[in-house]
Tab-separated table of C-alpha atoms in Angstrom:
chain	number	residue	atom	x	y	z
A	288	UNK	CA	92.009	24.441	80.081
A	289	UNK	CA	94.575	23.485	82.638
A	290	UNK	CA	93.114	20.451	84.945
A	291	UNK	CA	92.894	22.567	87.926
A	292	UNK	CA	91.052	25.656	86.696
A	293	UNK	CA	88.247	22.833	85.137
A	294	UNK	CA	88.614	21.262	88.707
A	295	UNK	CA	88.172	25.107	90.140
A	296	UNK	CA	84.932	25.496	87.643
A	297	UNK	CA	83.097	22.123	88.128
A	298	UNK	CA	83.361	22.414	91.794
A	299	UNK	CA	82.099	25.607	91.693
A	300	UNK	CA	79.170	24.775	89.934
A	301	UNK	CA	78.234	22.060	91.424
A	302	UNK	CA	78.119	23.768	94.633
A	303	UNK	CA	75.591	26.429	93.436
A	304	UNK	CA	73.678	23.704	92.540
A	305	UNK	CA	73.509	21.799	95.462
A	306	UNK	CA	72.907	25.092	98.310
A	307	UNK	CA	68.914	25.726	96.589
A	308	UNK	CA	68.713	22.319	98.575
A	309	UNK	CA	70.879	22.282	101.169
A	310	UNK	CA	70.317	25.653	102.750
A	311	UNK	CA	66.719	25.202	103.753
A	312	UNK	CA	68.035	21.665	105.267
A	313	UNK	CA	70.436	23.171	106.801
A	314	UNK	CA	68.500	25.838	108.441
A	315	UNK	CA	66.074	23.797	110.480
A	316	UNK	CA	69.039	21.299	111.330
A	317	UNK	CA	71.093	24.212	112.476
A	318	UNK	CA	68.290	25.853	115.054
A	319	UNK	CA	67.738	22.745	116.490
A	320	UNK	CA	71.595	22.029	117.525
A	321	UNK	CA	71.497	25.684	118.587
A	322	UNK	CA	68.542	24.475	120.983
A	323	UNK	CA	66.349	27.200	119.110
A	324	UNK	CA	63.752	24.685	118.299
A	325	UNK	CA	63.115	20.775	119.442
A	326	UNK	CA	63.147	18.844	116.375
A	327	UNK	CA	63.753	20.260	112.392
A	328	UNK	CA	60.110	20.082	111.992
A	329	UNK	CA	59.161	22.315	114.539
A	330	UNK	CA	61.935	24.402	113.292
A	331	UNK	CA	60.581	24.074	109.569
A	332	UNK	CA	56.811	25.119	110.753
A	333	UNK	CA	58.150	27.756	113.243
A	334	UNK	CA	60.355	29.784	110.618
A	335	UNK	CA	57.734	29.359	107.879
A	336	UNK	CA	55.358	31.063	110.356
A	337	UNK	CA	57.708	33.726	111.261
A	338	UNK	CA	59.656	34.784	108.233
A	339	UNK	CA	57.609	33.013	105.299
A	340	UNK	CA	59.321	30.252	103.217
A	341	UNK	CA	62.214	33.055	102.850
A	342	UNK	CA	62.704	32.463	106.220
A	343	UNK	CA	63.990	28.777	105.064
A	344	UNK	CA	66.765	30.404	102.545
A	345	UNK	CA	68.376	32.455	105.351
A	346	UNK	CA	71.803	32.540	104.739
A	347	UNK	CA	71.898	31.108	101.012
A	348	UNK	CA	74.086	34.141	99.902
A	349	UNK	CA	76.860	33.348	102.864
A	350	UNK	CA	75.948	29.851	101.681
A	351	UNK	CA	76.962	29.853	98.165
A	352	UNK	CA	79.684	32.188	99.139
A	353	UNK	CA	81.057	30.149	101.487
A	354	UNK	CA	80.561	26.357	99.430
A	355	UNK	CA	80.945	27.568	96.355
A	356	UNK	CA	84.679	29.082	96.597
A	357	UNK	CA	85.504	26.004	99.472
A	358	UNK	CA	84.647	23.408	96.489
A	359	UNK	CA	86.177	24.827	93.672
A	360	UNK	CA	89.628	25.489	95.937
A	361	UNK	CA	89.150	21.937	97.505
A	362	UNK	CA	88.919	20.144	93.789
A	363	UNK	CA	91.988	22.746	92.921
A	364	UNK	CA	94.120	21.981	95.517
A	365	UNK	CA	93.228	18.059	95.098
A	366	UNK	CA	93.547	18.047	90.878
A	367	UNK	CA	96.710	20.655	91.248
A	368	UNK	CA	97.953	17.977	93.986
A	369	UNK	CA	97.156	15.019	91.763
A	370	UNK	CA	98.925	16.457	88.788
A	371	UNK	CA	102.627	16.938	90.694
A	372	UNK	CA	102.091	13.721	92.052
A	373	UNK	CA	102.166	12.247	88.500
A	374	UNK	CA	104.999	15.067	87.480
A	375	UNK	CA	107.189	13.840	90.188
A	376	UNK	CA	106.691	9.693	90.194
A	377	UNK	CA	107.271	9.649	86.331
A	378	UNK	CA	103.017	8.941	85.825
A	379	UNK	CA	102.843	6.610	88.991
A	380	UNK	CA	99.447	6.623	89.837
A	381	UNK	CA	98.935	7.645	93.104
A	382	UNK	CA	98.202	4.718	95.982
A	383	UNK	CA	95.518	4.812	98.398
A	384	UNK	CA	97.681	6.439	101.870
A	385	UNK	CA	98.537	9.303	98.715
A	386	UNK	CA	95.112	9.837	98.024
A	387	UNK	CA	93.919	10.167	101.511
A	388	UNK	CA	96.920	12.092	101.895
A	389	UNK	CA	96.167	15.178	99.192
A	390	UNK	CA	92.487	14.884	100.010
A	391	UNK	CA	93.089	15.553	103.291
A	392	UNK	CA	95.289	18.541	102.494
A	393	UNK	CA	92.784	19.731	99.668
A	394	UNK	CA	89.628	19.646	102.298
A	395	UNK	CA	91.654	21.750	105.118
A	396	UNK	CA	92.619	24.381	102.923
A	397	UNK	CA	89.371	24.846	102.005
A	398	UNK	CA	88.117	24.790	105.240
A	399	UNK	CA	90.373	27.228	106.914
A	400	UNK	CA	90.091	29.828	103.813
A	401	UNK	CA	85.856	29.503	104.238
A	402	UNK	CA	85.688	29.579	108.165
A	403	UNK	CA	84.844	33.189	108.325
A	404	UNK	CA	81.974	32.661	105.824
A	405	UNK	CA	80.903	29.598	107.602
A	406	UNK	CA	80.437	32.150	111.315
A	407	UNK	CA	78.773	34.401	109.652
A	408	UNK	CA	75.784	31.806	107.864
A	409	UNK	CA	75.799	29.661	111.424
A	410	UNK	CA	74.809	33.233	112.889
A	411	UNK	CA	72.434	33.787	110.484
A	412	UNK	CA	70.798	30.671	110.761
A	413	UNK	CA	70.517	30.240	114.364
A	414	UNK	CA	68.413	33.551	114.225
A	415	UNK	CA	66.304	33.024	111.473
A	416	UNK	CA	63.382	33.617	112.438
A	417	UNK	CA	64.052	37.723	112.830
A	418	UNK	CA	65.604	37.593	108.691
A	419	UNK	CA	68.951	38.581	109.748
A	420	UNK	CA	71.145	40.146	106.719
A	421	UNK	CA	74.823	39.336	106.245
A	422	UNK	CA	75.600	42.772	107.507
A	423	UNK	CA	73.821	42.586	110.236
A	424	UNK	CA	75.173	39.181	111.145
A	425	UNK	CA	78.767	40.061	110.535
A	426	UNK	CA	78.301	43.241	112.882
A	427	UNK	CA	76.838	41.104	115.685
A	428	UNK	CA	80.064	39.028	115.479
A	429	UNK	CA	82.047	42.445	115.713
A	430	UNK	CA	80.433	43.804	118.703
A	431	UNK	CA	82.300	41.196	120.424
A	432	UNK	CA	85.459	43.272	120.701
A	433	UNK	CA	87.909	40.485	119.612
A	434	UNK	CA	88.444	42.069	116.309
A	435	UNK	CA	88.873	39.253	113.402
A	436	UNK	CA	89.349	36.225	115.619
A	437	UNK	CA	85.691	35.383	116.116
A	438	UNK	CA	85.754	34.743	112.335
A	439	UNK	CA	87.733	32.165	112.768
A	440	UNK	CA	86.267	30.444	115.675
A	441	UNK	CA	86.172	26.997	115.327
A	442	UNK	CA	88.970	26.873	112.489
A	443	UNK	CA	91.248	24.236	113.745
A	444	UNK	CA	87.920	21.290	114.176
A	445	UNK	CA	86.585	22.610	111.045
A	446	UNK	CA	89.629	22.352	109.031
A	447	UNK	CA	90.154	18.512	110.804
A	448	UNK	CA	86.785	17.731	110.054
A	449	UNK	CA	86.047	18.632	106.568
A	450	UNK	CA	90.178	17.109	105.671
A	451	UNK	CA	89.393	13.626	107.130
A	452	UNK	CA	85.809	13.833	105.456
A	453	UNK	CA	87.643	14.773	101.867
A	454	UNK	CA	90.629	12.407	102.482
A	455	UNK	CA	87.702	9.523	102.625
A	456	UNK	CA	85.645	11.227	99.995
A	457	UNK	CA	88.143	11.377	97.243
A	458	UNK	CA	89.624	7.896	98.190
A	459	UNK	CA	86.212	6.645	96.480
A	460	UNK	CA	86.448	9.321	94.371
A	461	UNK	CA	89.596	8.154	92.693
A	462	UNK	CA	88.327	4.412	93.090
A	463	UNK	CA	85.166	5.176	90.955
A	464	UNK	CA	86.928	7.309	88.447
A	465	UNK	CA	89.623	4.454	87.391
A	466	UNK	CA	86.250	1.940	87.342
A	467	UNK	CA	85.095	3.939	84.679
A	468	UNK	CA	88.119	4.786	82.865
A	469	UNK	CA	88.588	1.102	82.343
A	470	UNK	CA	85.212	0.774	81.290
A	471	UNK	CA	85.797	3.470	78.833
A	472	UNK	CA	88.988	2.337	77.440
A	473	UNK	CA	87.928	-0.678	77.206
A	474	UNK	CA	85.075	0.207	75.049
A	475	UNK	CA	86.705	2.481	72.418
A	476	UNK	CA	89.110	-0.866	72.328
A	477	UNK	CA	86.001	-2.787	71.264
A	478	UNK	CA	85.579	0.085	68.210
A	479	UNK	CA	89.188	0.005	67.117
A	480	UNK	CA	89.104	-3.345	66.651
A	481	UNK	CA	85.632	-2.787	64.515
A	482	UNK	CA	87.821	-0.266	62.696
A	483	UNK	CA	86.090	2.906	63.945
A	484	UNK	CA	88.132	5.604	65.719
A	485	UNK	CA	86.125	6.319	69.004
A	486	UNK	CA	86.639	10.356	68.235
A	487	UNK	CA	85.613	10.156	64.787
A	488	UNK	CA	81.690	9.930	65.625
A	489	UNK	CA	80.665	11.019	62.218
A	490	UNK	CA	82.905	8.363	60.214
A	491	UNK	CA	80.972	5.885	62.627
A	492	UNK	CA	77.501	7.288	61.972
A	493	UNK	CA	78.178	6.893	58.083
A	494	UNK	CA	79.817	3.560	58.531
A	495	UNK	CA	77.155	1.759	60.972
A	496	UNK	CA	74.152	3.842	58.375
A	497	UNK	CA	75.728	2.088	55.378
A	498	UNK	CA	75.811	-1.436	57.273
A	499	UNK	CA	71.615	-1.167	57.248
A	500	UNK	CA	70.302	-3.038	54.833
A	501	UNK	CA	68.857	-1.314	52.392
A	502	UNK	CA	65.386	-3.088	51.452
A	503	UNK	CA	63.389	-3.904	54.506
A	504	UNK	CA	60.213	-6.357	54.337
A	505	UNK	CA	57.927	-6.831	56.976
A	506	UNK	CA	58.891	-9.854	58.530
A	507	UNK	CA	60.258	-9.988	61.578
A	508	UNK	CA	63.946	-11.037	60.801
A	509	UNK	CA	64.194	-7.610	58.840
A	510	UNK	CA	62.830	-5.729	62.029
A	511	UNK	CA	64.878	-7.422	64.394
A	512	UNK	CA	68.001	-6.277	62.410
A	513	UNK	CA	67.003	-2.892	62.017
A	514	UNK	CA	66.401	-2.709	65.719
A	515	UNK	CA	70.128	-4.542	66.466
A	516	UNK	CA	71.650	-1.469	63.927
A	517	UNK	CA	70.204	0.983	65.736
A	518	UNK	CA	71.624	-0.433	68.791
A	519	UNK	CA	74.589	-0.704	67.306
A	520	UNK	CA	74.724	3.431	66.346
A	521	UNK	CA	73.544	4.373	69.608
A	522	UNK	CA	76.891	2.917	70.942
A	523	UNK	CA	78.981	4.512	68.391
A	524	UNK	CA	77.687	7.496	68.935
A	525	UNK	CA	78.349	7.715	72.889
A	526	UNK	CA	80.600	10.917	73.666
A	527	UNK	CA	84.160	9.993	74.169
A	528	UNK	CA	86.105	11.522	77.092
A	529	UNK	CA	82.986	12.585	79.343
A	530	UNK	CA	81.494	12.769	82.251
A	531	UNK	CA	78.448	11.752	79.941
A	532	UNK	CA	80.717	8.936	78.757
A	533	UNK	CA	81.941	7.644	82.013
A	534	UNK	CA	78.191	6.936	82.806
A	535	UNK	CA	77.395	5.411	79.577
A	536	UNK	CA	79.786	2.946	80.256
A	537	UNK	CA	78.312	1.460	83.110
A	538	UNK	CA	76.931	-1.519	80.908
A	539	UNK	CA	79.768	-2.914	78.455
A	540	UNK	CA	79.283	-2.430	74.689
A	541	UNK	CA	80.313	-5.981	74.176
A	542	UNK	CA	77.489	-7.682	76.559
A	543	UNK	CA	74.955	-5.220	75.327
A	544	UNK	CA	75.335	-5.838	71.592
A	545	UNK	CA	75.718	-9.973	72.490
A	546	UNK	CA	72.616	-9.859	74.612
A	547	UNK	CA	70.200	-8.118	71.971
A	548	UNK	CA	71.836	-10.235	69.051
């Protein structure tokens, strides 16, 4: 899969994730700036009172429509951005002002293209209390007689906004990610020079099984070598190439294996 429809998938996903906790949040937070309500517990209480605890998920479908298409175009655009950048500097990595630089662009564009989306759930919010549907809210916004252009109220802060927030947030984004790709190659450096491919996790099962001794007694020499080989296939065994991976890494193979020896 190309790296910017994984990008487009991932951020997606995440984002449907992340509204089942962010909507009610955002709810109470909303109504208070809207001078609804005087503090996001009275706003909490209030709505719960009103409208039941569904009054708390008011908006989550303009919600997920809204963050769900705005991540997966904004880790696009950023991936899609990243990838021409190493096309057209012959694999420079990009530099810090370049990172800041396609962030920036990544986060506006998905700004602007979810601004309509965004009016329509801070409408829905604000009035939460009476369950407003995302018909009804989008017909409210109508009756103003200005045609499409209260959709798009607030698009120029909002696309500022969100591109110096993603400029920042994929600065450390790109930091982290080179952390652990060091850490990573580093480690299946560590197996190669054992003389186990870091891919080939079944060759390094058998190889690490057929290192265990194959008599064990009960004294405690034998059991602290079994529990050192078992150590030792736990590391072998670590997916290569993931996000599972990239975690993993966090504590070095070589300082792990040293300290429990």
């Amino acid at each position: 899969m190309h790296e910017g429809a994984s990008a487009f998938v991932a951020g997606a996903t995440a984002a449907l994730g992340s509204s089942v906790v962010k909507v009610p949040l955002a709810v109470c937070i909303r109504s208070v700036q809207a001078g609804v309500y005087k503090n996001v517990f009275h706003a909490g209480k209030s709505i719960v009172n009103a409208a039941g605890v569904r009054g708390l998920f008011t908006g989550f479908l303009p919600t997920v429509l809204e963050d769900v298409p705005d991540m997966a175009v904004k880790f696009a655009v950023y991936e899609s951005l990243r990838k021409l950048h190493i096309n057209m500097r012959d694999g420079r990595p990009a530099n810090i002002a370049e990172d800041l630089i396609m962030g920036g662009v990544a986060g506006a564009a998905a700004a602007a293209a979810t601004t309509p989306l965004d009016v329509v759930k801070t409408v829905m919010m604000c009035t939460a209390s009476s369950r407003p549907t995302l018909i009804s809210a989008a017909k409210s916004i109508m009756r103003e007689g200005k045609g499409m252009k209260p959709f798009f109220r607030g698009v120029g802060p909002r696309a500022l906004s969100n591109g110096l927030n993603s400029a920042i947030f994929f600065c450390f984004f790109e930091a982290i990610r080179q952390v652990l790709i060091k850490k990573q190659d580093a480690a299946a450096a560590a197996l190669l020079a054992e003389g186990i491919h870091p891919n080939n996790k079944r060759a390094a099962k058998k190889q690490e099984l057929n290192a265990v001794p194959k008599v064990f007694g009960r004294s405690e020499e034998n059991k602290s070598r079994l529990e050192q080989q078992q150590q030792r296939e736990a590391a072998a065994l670590r997916p290569a190439g993931t996000a599972a991976a990239c975690l993993s890494l966090a504590l070095p193979v070589d300082n792990w294996l040293s300290n429990s020896e």
